[in-house]
Coordinates of C-alpha atoms in Angstrom, one line a residue:
Chain A
M1 CA 8.3 13.9 51.7
S2 CA 7.7 10.7 53.5
K3 CA 10.0 11.4 56.3
L4 CA 8.1 9.1 58.6
G5 CA 9.6 6.1 56.8
Q6 CA 7.0 3.4 57.6
A7 CA 4.0 5.2 56.3
K8 CA 3.3 4.3 52.7
R9 CA 3.3 7.4 50.6
I10 CA 0.2 8.1 48.6
I11 CA 0.2 10.1 45.4
F12 CA -2.9 12.1 44.5
L13 CA -3.9 12.2 40.8
K14 CA -6.7 14.2 39.4
T15 CA -8.3 13.3 36.1
A16 CA -9.8 15.5 33.5
D17 CA -13.3 14.7 34.6
G18 CA -12.4 15.9 38.1
Q19 CA -12.0 12.6 40.0
L20 CA -9.3 12.3 42.6
F21 CA -7.3 9.1 42.7
E22 CA -5.1 8.0 45.6
V23 CA -2.4 5.8 44.3
D24 CA 0.5 4.0 46.1
E25 CA 3.7 5.6 45.3
P26 CA 5.4 2.7 43.5
V27 CA 2.4 2.3 41.3
A28 CA 2.2 6.0 40.5
M29 CA 5.9 6.1 39.7
E30 CA 5.3 3.6 36.9
F31 CA 3.8 6.7 35.1
E32 CA 6.8 8.5 33.7
I33 CA 4.9 11.8 33.6
V34 CA 4.2 11.5 37.4
K35 CA 7.7 10.5 38.1
S36 CA 9.2 13.4 36.2
F37 CA 6.7 15.8 37.9
F38 CA 8.2 14.9 41.3
D39 CA 11.7 14.8 39.9
E40 CA 11.3 18.3 38.6
N41 CA 9.5 19.5 41.8
E42 CA 11.5 18.0 44.6
D43 CA 10.0 20.3 47.1
A44 CA 6.5 19.3 46.2
A45 CA 4.4 18.7 49.3
D46 CA 3.2 15.2 50.1
D47 CA -0.4 16.1 49.4
T48 CA 0.3 17.8 46.1
V49 CA -2.3 16.8 43.5
V50 CA -0.9 15.9 40.1
P51 CA -3.3 17.1 37.5
L52 CA -3.8 14.7 34.5
P53 CA -5.8 16.9 32.1
N54 CA -5.6 14.3 29.3
V55 CA -6.8 11.3 31.2
S56 CA -10.3 10.5 32.4
A57 CA -11.2 8.4 35.3
E58 CA -12.2 5.2 33.5
P59 CA -9.0 4.5 31.7
L60 CA -7.0 5.7 34.7
A61 CA -8.6 3.1 36.9
G62 CA -7.8 0.4 34.4
I63 CA -4.2 1.6 34.2
I64 CA -3.8 1.6 37.9
E65 CA -5.1 -2.0 38.1
F66 CA -2.6 -3.1 35.4
C67 CA 0.4 -1.3 37.0
K68 CA -0.5 -2.4 40.5
A69 CA -0.5 -6.0 39.4
H70 CA 2.8 -5.6 37.5
V71 CA 4.5 -3.9 40.4
E72 CA 3.5 -6.8 42.6
F73 CA 4.7 -9.3 40.0
R74 CA 8.1 -7.7 39.9
A75 CA 8.2 -7.6 43.7
N76 CA 7.4 -11.3 43.8
G77 CA 10.0 -12.1 41.1
A78 CA 7.2 -13.3 38.8
A79 CA 8.1 -11.0 36.0
G80 CA 8.0 -12.7 32.6
K81 CA 6.4 -15.8 34.0
D82 CA 3.1 -17.5 33.0
E83 CA 1.3 -15.9 35.8
V84 CA 1.9 -12.5 34.2
K85 CA 0.8 -13.7 30.8
K86 CA -2.4 -15.1 32.3
F87 CA -3.1 -11.8 34.1
N88 CA -2.5 -9.9 30.8
A89 CA -4.7 -12.2 28.8
E90 CA -7.5 -11.9 31.4
Y91 CA -7.1 -8.2 31.6
I92 CA -7.4 -7.5 27.9
K93 CA -10.2 -10.0 27.3
E94 CA -12.8 -7.9 29.0
K95 CA -11.8 -4.7 27.2
S96 CA -13.7 -3.4 24.3
N97 CA -12.0 -1.7 21.4
E98 CA -13.2 1.6 22.7
Q99 CA -11.7 0.9 26.1
L100 CA -8.5 -0.3 24.6
K101 CA -8.2 2.9 22.6
E102 CA -8.8 5.0 25.8
L103 CA -6.2 2.9 27.6
I104 CA -3.5 3.2 25.0
L105 CA -4.0 7.0 24.6
A106 CA -3.8 7.4 28.4
A107 CA -0.9 5.0 28.7
N108 CA 0.9 7.0 26.0
Y109 CA 0.2 10.3 27.7
L110 CA 1.3 9.0 31.1
N111 CA 4.2 7.3 29.4
I112 CA 4.1 3.8 30.8
K113 CA 6.5 1.8 28.7
E114 CA 5.6 -1.7 29.9
M115 CA 1.9 -1.2 29.5
L116 CA 2.3 0.5 26.1
D117 CA 4.4 -2.4 24.8
F118 CA 1.7 -4.8 25.9
L119 CA -1.2 -2.7 24.5
T120 CA 0.4 -2.0 21.1
E121 CA 1.2 -5.7 20.7
T122 CA -2.4 -6.5 21.5
I123 CA -3.6 -4.2 18.8
A124 CA -1.2 -5.6 16.3
N125 CA -2.6 -9.0 17.1
R126 CA -6.2 -7.8 16.7
L127 CA -5.2 -6.6 13.2
K128 CA -3.5 -9.8 12.2
N129 CA -4.7 -11.4 9.0
K130 CA -7.8 -9.2 8.9
S131 CA -9.2 -7.6 5.8
V132 CA -9.3 -3.8 5.4
E133 CA -13.1 -3.8 5.7
Y134 CA -12.9 -5.9 8.9
V135 CA -10.4 -3.5 10.5
R136 CA -12.5 -0.5 9.6
A137 CA -15.7 -2.1 11.1
F138 CA -13.8 -3.5 14.1
F139 CA -12.3 -0.2 15.1
G140 CA -15.1 2.0 13.9
I141 CA -12.9 3.8 11.3
E142 CA -14.6 5.6 8.5
N143 CA -13.3 5.0 4.9
D144 CA -12.3 8.6 4.2
F145 CA -10.6 8.0 0.8
T146 CA -12.0 9.8 -2.2
P147 CA -13.1 7.4 -5.0
Q148 CA -9.9 8.4 -6.9
E149 CA -7.7 7.7 -3.9
E150 CA -9.6 4.4 -3.3
E151 CA -8.8 3.4 -6.8
A152 CA -5.1 4.3 -6.4
V153 CA -4.9 2.4 -3.2
R154 CA -6.6 -0.6 -4.7
K155 CA -4.3 -0.7 -7.7
E156 CA -1.2 -0.2 -5.5
Y157 CA -2.2 -3.1 -3.3
E158 CA -3.8 -5.4 -5.9
W159 CA -0.7 -7.6 -5.7
A160 CA 0.0 -7.0 -2.1
F161 CA 1.4 -9.8 0.0
E162 CA -1.0 -12.1 1.6
G163 CA -0.1 -14.0 4.7
V164 CA -0.3 -17.7 4.2
D165 CA -1.7 -19.8 7.0
E166 CA 0.3 -22.9 7.8
D167 CA -1.4 -25.9 6.2
Chain B
M1 CA -10.8 21.3 28.6
A2 CA -12.0 20.4 32.1
N3 CA -9.2 21.2 34.4
A4 CA -8.3 20.6 37.9
E5 CA -8.9 24.2 38.9
G6 CA -10.0 24.8 42.4
T7 CA -9.3 21.3 43.5
V8 CA -5.6 21.5 43.4
Q9 CA -4.5 21.7 47.0
R10 CA -1.0 23.0 46.9
R11 CA 0.5 23.5 43.6
S12 CA 3.0 26.1 42.5
E13 CA 2.8 28.0 39.3
N14 CA 5.9 26.2 38.2
N15 CA 4.1 22.8 38.3
E16 CA 1.3 24.0 36.3
I17 CA 3.6 25.3 33.5
K18 CA 5.5 22.0 33.4
T19 CA 2.4 19.9 33.2
N20 CA 1.0 22.1 30.4
R21 CA 4.2 21.8 28.5
K22 CA 4.0 18.0 28.5
K23 CA 0.4 18.1 27.5
M24 CA 1.3 20.3 24.5
K25 CA 4.2 18.1 23.5
K26 CA 2.1 15.0 23.4
G27 CA -0.8 16.8 21.9
V28 CA -3.1 14.0 22.8
C29 CA -6.7 14.4 23.8
S30 CA -8.5 11.2 24.6
Y31 CA -11.9 12.7 24.0
Q32 CA -13.7 12.1 20.7
S33 CA -10.5 10.9 19.1
S34 CA -10.9 8.0 16.7
W35 CA -8.6 5.0 16.0
A36 CA -7.8 6.8 12.8
D37 CA -6.3 9.7 14.8
L38 CA -3.9 7.6 16.9
P39 CA -0.7 9.6 17.3
Q40 CA 2.3 8.6 15.2
E41 CA 4.4 7.2 18.0
L42 CA 1.6 4.7 18.8
L43 CA 1.1 3.8 15.1
D44 CA 4.9 3.2 15.1
M45 CA 4.8 0.9 18.1
I46 CA 1.8 -1.0 16.8
S47 CA 3.3 -1.5 13.3
N48 CA 6.6 -2.7 14.7
D49 CA 4.7 -5.8 15.9
M50 CA 3.2 -6.5 12.5
N51 CA 4.3 -8.8 9.6
I52 CA 4.7 -7.4 6.1
A53 CA 1.2 -8.4 4.9
D54 CA -0.6 -6.8 7.9
Y55 CA 1.6 -3.7 7.5
L56 CA 0.7 -3.1 3.9
R57 CA -3.0 -3.7 4.6
F58 CA -2.8 -1.3 7.5
G59 CA -2.0 1.5 5.0
R60 CA -5.3 0.9 3.2
V61 CA -7.6 1.5 6.1
C62 CA -7.8 5.2 6.1
R63 CA -6.0 8.4 5.0
S64 CA -4.1 9.0 8.2
W65 CA -2.8 5.4 8.4
R66 CA -1.9 5.6 4.7
T67 CA 0.1 8.7 5.3
F68 CA 1.9 7.1 8.2
I69 CA 2.8 4.0 6.1
S70 CA 4.0 6.0 3.2
E71 CA 6.3 8.0 5.5
H72 CA 7.6 5.0 7.5
K73 CA 7.5 2.2 5.0
H74 CA 11.2 2.3 4.1
K75 CA 12.3 2.1 7.7
F76 CA 9.9 -0.8 8.4
M77 CA 10.9 -2.8 5.3
S78 CA 14.6 -2.3 6.1
S79 CA 14.1 -3.9 9.4
Q80 CA 12.6 -7.0 7.9
S81 CA 14.6 -10.2 7.8
P82 CA 15.4 -11.5 4.3
L83 CA 12.8 -13.4 2.4
V84 CA 13.3 -16.5 0.2
I85 CA 11.2 -16.3 -2.9
Y86 CA 10.1 -19.5 -4.6
M87 CA 7.5 -20.8 -7.0
S88 CA 5.2 -23.6 -6.4
T89 CA 5.9 -27.0 -8.1
R90 CA 2.4 -26.8 -9.6
Y91 CA 3.0 -25.1 -12.9
D92 CA -0.6 -24.1 -13.2
E93 CA -0.5 -22.1 -10.0
N94 CA -0.1 -18.4 -10.6
S95 CA 1.5 -17.5 -7.4
C96 CA 4.9 -17.1 -5.9
Y97 CA 5.7 -17.5 -2.3
F98 CA 8.0 -15.7 0.2
F99 CA 9.4 -17.3 3.2
D100 CA 10.8 -15.2 6.1
I101 CA 13.9 -17.1 7.3
I102 CA 13.7 -15.7 10.8
T103 CA 10.0 -15.6 11.7
G104 CA 9.0 -18.5 9.5
M105 CA 6.1 -16.4 8.1
R106 CA 5.0 -17.3 4.6
Y107 CA 3.5 -14.8 2.1
K108 CA 2.0 -15.3 -1.2
T109 CA 1.6 -12.9 -4.2
N110 CA -0.3 -13.5 -7.4
L111 CA 1.5 -13.6 -10.7
P112 CA -0.4 -12.3 -13.8
K113 CA -2.9 -14.7 -15.2
D114 CA -1.7 -15.9 -18.6
N115 CA -2.3 -18.3 -21.3
W116 CA 1.3 -19.5 -21.4
D117 CA 2.0 -23.1 -20.7
F118 CA 5.3 -22.7 -19.1
K119 CA 7.1 -20.1 -17.1
S120 CA 10.5 -19.9 -15.5
C121 CA 12.0 -17.4 -13.3
L122 CA 15.5 -16.5 -14.6
G123 CA 16.5 -14.3 -11.7
V124 CA 15.6 -11.5 -9.4
S125 CA 17.1 -8.1 -10.3
S126 CA 16.3 -4.6 -8.9
G127 CA 13.4 -6.1 -7.0
Y128 CA 11.8 -7.6 -10.2
L129 CA 11.3 -11.2 -11.1
I130 CA 12.6 -11.9 -14.5
M131 CA 10.1 -14.4 -15.8
Y132 CA 10.1 -16.2 -19.1
F133 CA 6.8 -17.4 -20.5
M134 CA 6.6 -20.0 -23.2
K135 CA 4.1 -22.0 -25.2
R136 CA 4.3 -25.7 -24.7
V137 CA 4.0 -26.6 -28.4
H138 CA 6.2 -23.8 -29.7
R139 CA 9.3 -23.7 -27.7
L140 CA 10.6 -20.8 -29.6
E141 CA 7.5 -18.6 -28.9
G142 CA 7.9 -16.8 -25.7
H143 CA 8.4 -13.5 -24.0
F144 CA 9.8 -11.9 -20.9
C145 CA 7.6 -10.6 -18.2
L146 CA 9.2 -8.5 -15.5
I147 CA 7.2 -8.4 -12.4
N148 CA 7.7 -6.6 -9.2
P149 CA 5.9 -8.9 -6.7
V150 CA 5.5 -6.1 -4.1
T151 CA 4.1 -3.2 -6.3
G152 CA 2.7 -5.4 -9.0
H153 CA 4.4 -3.3 -11.7
Q154 CA 4.9 -5.3 -14.9
L155 CA 6.9 -4.8 -18.0
Q156 CA 7.0 -7.0 -21.1
F157 CA 9.9 -7.7 -23.3
P158 CA 9.9 -9.8 -26.5
S159 CA 11.9 -13.1 -26.5
T160 CA 15.5 -13.1 -27.6
P161 CA 16.2 -13.8 -31.3
F162 CA 18.3 -16.7 -30.2
P163 CA 16.1 -19.1 -28.4
L164 CA 16.5 -19.7 -24.7
Y165 CA 16.8 -23.4 -24.0
I166 CA 14.9 -23.5 -20.9
I167 CA 13.8 -27.1 -20.7
N168 CA 12.3 -26.9 -17.2
Y169 CA 12.9 -25.1 -13.9
Y170 CA 16.0 -27.2 -13.3
I171 CA 17.8 -26.9 -16.6
S172 CA 18.5 -23.5 -17.9
N173 CA 21.4 -22.1 -19.9
I174 CA 21.0 -18.7 -18.4
C175 CA 23.7 -17.8 -16.0
R176 CA 22.6 -14.2 -15.3
A177 CA 19.6 -12.1 -16.1
I178 CA 19.7 -8.4 -15.1
F179 CA 17.0 -5.8 -15.1
A180 CA 17.9 -2.1 -14.8
S181 CA 16.7 1.4 -15.9
I182 CA 18.9 3.3 -18.4
G183 CA 19.4 7.0 -18.7
S184 CA 18.5 9.7 -16.3
Q185 CA 14.8 9.8 -17.2
D186 CA 14.0 6.5 -15.6
Q187 CA 11.6 5.7 -18.4
D188 CA 13.8 3.3 -20.4
Y189 CA 14.4 -0.1 -19.2
L190 CA 16.9 -2.8 -20.0
I191 CA 17.3 -6.5 -19.7
V192 CA 20.6 -8.2 -20.1
I193 CA 20.8 -12.0 -20.5
L194 CA 24.1 -13.9 -20.2
S195 CA 23.7 -17.3 -21.7
R196 CA 26.3 -19.9 -21.3
K197 CA 25.0 -22.2 -24.0
L198 CA 24.4 -19.6 -26.6
D199 CA 27.7 -17.9 -26.2
Y200 CA 26.0 -14.5 -26.2
L201 CA 25.6 -11.6 -23.9
Q202 CA 22.2 -10.4 -25.1
F203 CA 20.5 -7.1 -24.2
F204 CA 17.3 -5.3 -25.0
I205 CA 16.7 -1.6 -24.3
S206 CA 13.1 -0.6 -24.4
R207 CA 13.5 2.6 -26.5
D208 CA 15.6 0.7 -29.1
N209 CA 13.0 -2.1 -29.2
R210 CA 15.4 -4.7 -30.5
W211 CA 17.8 -7.3 -29.1
R212 CA 21.5 -6.7 -29.6
N213 CA 24.3 -9.1 -28.6
H214 CA 27.9 -9.3 -27.8
S215 CA 30.0 -12.5 -27.9
Y216 CA 30.3 -14.5 -24.8
Y217 CA 33.9 -15.0 -25.6
V218 CA 36.1 -11.9 -25.2
K219 CA 39.8 -11.1 -25.4
N220 CA 42.0 -14.2 -25.9
N221 CA 38.9 -16.3 -26.2
N222 CA 38.1 -16.0 -22.5
R223 CA 34.5 -16.4 -21.5
V224 CA 32.3 -13.9 -19.6
L225 CA 31.5 -15.5 -16.2
D226 CA 29.2 -12.9 -14.8
I227 CA 27.7 -9.4 -15.2
A228 CA 26.6 -6.8 -12.7
V229 CA 25.4 -3.2 -12.6
F230 CA 27.6 -1.1 -10.5
D231 CA 27.9 2.7 -10.3
G232 CA 25.9 3.3 -13.4
R233 CA 27.8 0.8 -15.6
L234 CA 27.5 -2.7 -16.7
F235 CA 30.5 -4.7 -15.5
V236 CA 31.7 -8.1 -16.7
L237 CA 34.0 -10.6 -15.1
T238 CA 35.9 -13.0 -17.3
E239 CA 37.4 -16.4 -16.6
D240 CA 40.9 -14.9 -16.7
S241 CA 39.9 -12.6 -13.8
Q242 CA 39.6 -9.5 -16.0
I243 CA 37.0 -6.9 -15.1
G244 CA 35.5 -4.9 -17.9
M245 CA 33.0 -2.2 -18.5
F246 CA 30.5 -2.8 -21.2
N247 CA 29.2 0.2 -23.2
L248 CA 25.7 -0.6 -24.3
R249 CA 25.6 2.2 -26.9
S250 CA 28.8 1.2 -28.7
C251 CA 28.5 -2.5 -27.8
N252 CA 32.1 -2.2 -26.7
L253 CA 33.9 -3.9 -23.8
R254 CA 36.8 -2.0 -22.1
F255 CA 38.9 -3.8 -19.6
L256 CA 40.3 -2.2 -16.5
E257 CA 44.0 -2.3 -15.7
L258 CA 43.8 -3.8 -12.2
K259 CA 46.7 -5.1 -10.0
F260 CA 46.8 -8.2 -7.9
A261 CA 44.1 -10.2 -9.8
P262 CA 43.9 -13.7 -8.5
R263 CA 43.2 -16.7 -10.7
F264 CA 39.9 -18.5 -10.4
D265 CA 38.2 -21.6 -11.4
W266 CA 35.9 -20.1 -14.0
Y267 CA 32.7 -21.7 -13.0
R268 CA 32.1 -20.6 -9.5
S269 CA 33.2 -17.0 -9.3
R270 CA 30.5 -14.3 -9.2
L271 CA 30.4 -10.6 -9.6
V272 CA 28.3 -8.9 -6.8
A273 CA 27.5 -5.2 -6.9
S274 CA 26.1 -4.2 -3.5
D275 CA 26.4 -1.6 -0.8
D276 CA 28.5 0.7 -3.1
Q277 CA 31.0 -2.0 -3.6
L278 CA 32.0 -4.2 -6.5
L279 CA 32.8 -7.6 -5.1
I280 CA 34.0 -10.8 -6.6
V281 CA 33.0 -13.9 -4.7
Y282 CA 34.7 -17.2 -5.2
N283 CA 33.5 -20.0 -2.9
F284 CA 34.1 -18.4 0.4
E285 CA 36.6 -15.9 -0.7
V286 CA 35.5 -12.3 -1.2
Y287 CA 37.5 -9.7 -3.1
R288 CA 36.7 -6.0 -3.6
I289 CA 37.8 -3.8 -6.4
D290 CA 39.5 -0.7 -5.1
F291 CA 38.8 1.9 -7.8
S292 CA 41.1 4.5 -6.3
K293 CA 44.1 2.3 -6.3
M294 CA 42.9 0.2 -9.3
E295 CA 43.5 -3.1 -7.6
W296 CA 41.9 -6.2 -6.2
V297 CA 41.7 -6.3 -2.4
K298 CA 41.0 -9.5 -0.5
V299 CA 38.2 -8.9 2.0
N300 CA 38.8 -10.7 5.3
N301 CA 36.1 -9.0 7.3
L302 CA 32.7 -7.9 6.3
G303 CA 32.2 -5.9 9.4
E304 CA 28.5 -5.6 10.4
K305 CA 27.5 -6.9 7.0
A306 CA 26.8 -10.4 5.7
L307 CA 26.8 -11.7 2.2
F308 CA 23.7 -13.4 1.0
I309 CA 24.1 -15.7 -1.9
G310 CA 21.0 -17.1 -3.6
Y311 CA 20.5 -20.5 -5.2
G312 CA 22.4 -20.7 -8.4
D313 CA 24.0 -17.4 -7.2
K314 CA 20.8 -15.5 -8.1
C315 CA 20.4 -12.2 -6.3
C316 CA 23.6 -11.8 -4.2
K317 CA 23.7 -8.9 -1.8
L318 CA 25.7 -7.5 1.0
I319 CA 23.4 -6.4 3.8
N320 CA 23.4 -5.6 7.4
P321 CA 21.7 -8.5 9.3
T322 CA 22.0 -6.9 12.8
V323 CA 18.7 -5.0 12.2
W324 CA 16.8 -8.3 12.4
G325 CA 19.1 -10.1 14.8
G326 CA 21.1 -12.0 12.1
R327 CA 24.8 -12.8 12.2
S328 CA 27.4 -10.3 10.9
N329 CA 30.6 -11.0 8.9
C330 CA 29.5 -14.3 7.4
I331 CA 28.0 -15.8 4.3
Y332 CA 24.4 -17.0 4.0
I333 CA 24.0 -19.4 1.2
L334 CA 20.7 -20.8 -0.1
D335 CA 21.0 -24.4 -0.9
D336 CA 18.7 -26.5 -3.0
E337 CA 18.3 -28.8 -0.1
K338 CA 15.7 -26.6 1.5
I339 CA 18.1 -25.0 3.9
C340 CA 20.1 -21.9 4.2
E341 CA 23.7 -22.6 5.3
V342 CA 25.8 -20.1 7.1
Y343 CA 29.6 -20.0 6.7
S344 CA 32.4 -17.8 7.9
L345 CA 34.6 -16.0 5.4
N346 CA 37.3 -18.7 5.7
G347 CA 34.7 -21.4 4.9
G348 CA 34.0 -22.6 8.4
F349 CA 30.5 -24.0 8.8
L350 CA 28.5 -21.9 11.3
G351 CA 25.1 -23.3 11.1
I352 CA 21.9 -24.0 9.2
L353 CA 18.6 -22.2 9.0
P354 CA 15.7 -24.4 8.0
L355 CA 13.6 -23.2 5.1
M356 CA 10.0 -23.7 4.4
G357 CA 10.0 -27.5 4.1
K358 CA 7.6 -27.1 1.2
E359 CA 7.9 -28.4 -2.3
F360 CA 9.2 -25.7 -4.5
C361 CA 11.0 -25.5 -7.8
P362 CA 14.7 -25.2 -6.9
G363 CA 15.6 -23.1 -9.9
T364 CA 13.1 -20.5 -8.8
C365 CA 14.5 -20.1 -5.3
S366 CA 16.2 -16.8 -4.5
W367 CA 16.7 -14.2 -1.9
Y368 CA 14.3 -11.3 -1.9
F369 CA 15.1 -8.1 0.0
I370 CA 11.9 -6.3 0.3
S371 CA 13.5 -3.0 1.3
Q372 CA 15.1 -2.9 -2.1
S373 CA 11.9 -3.8 -4.0
N374 CA 11.5 -0.2 -5.0
S375 CA 14.9 0.8 -6.2
I376 CA 15.9 0.0 -9.7
D377 CA 19.6 -0.1 -10.6
N378 CA 20.4 2.6 -13.2
I379 CA 22.8 2.5 -16.0
K380 CA 24.2 5.8 -17.3
D381 CA 23.4 6.5 -20.9
D382 CA 26.6 7.5 -22.6

């Protein structure tokens, strides 16, 4: 354990594709799965490598970037301020749907509540007021209904609510 | 799966087991998984941030999302704030609108295309709009169309033998219209119309295929003020504060022997069946019928619930507003002034919720509780 006090503790994380990440302790502790790993293994050595067999390097790097920024925001008392919103908006702007999916699956596995809330809200926004066909194309989802099911779905939703844009 | 074998520096067996257990619990593999395979907990989080229209559309994208929606729809709909349903002032527009009093979101749903010149919504019952369609030239020619604006299910009923004097949206002699199923098979439907002007309680059961009626005046020439379906029976409230059960088969009205009945001004008191209770609402006073003691009980506290009263007392319900951040133990009243007023049970004014600020036909404005759009009140068949 970090008995030396001053020295910043580093947590080692190993991704499914074999990459080793060195992460500052406060950032790594944002990951509930890492936190509980150390809670359950109090005698774990400082250089223990935490395996993350469900996460690959690319999304992990993105998640570390996000969590690092948010840990800093909290330390500076900026949580909930415009600065955070600006960072989040910039962060997500550059992400493709594929990257977004990898991020959300990884964040879910690592169990990072703040990031998950942000990502799920982002996805809900991307689905807002979009047609079914648009959503399928946008997220690369195949229409896997049989013609009979398709007909049943169509009938069921023929009347469905439409959102009305403010005019 | 590529694992961290050989690269692990110091890791006990114990750690390995625990990590594996987590992995299995989540069951997530980020490789090759498609958006369609998002785990349920993520679909749940995403859908919680959606509005009703997006949510319903979400269920049409693919099989797995559809399965998710069908399993979680009820929970989602129950967490939605109440909607105000209203029709456009344009009589040629085949749509009705819904306004969410909390989020301000507006929705639209199409009504059936028709060749009728005039339509009026007589009420909302069991999640269905009770619409009356008429020809402009022949006022007497008309029919009822019951429409569930969420599922699109429709039922037609012929017009009453005694004409309904519905001059326009504002003037209607109907004080209550009820739609319910009858019998245990859920295949026979019923509408009951209480008309003030015609002095009749009229009802139509689909299997009988004919209208029957009962006088609006009952025992000692007292009028029927209101009707409600409660616990499989059709209840009536009369102006001398009598509560009766109406038998549709025998067309017979049997009054209950109840203690402590208060006296009311006949016009404003309403019978509300909701939340397994039979309530009588008179201005801001609420009474409950205690069937075990056979007495009227004044309700001074609604607990977590709040009472929602529609314009013209259409669609009154007792619901729990805490799920969407509303206020408990109070009365939400829809006014025709485009606002919803909130009062305490002793009549104290608590506040106003602005409504859509759009032109709408006041007579068509009602509460719509989307979580109840799929449950039809049932009347026992005996």
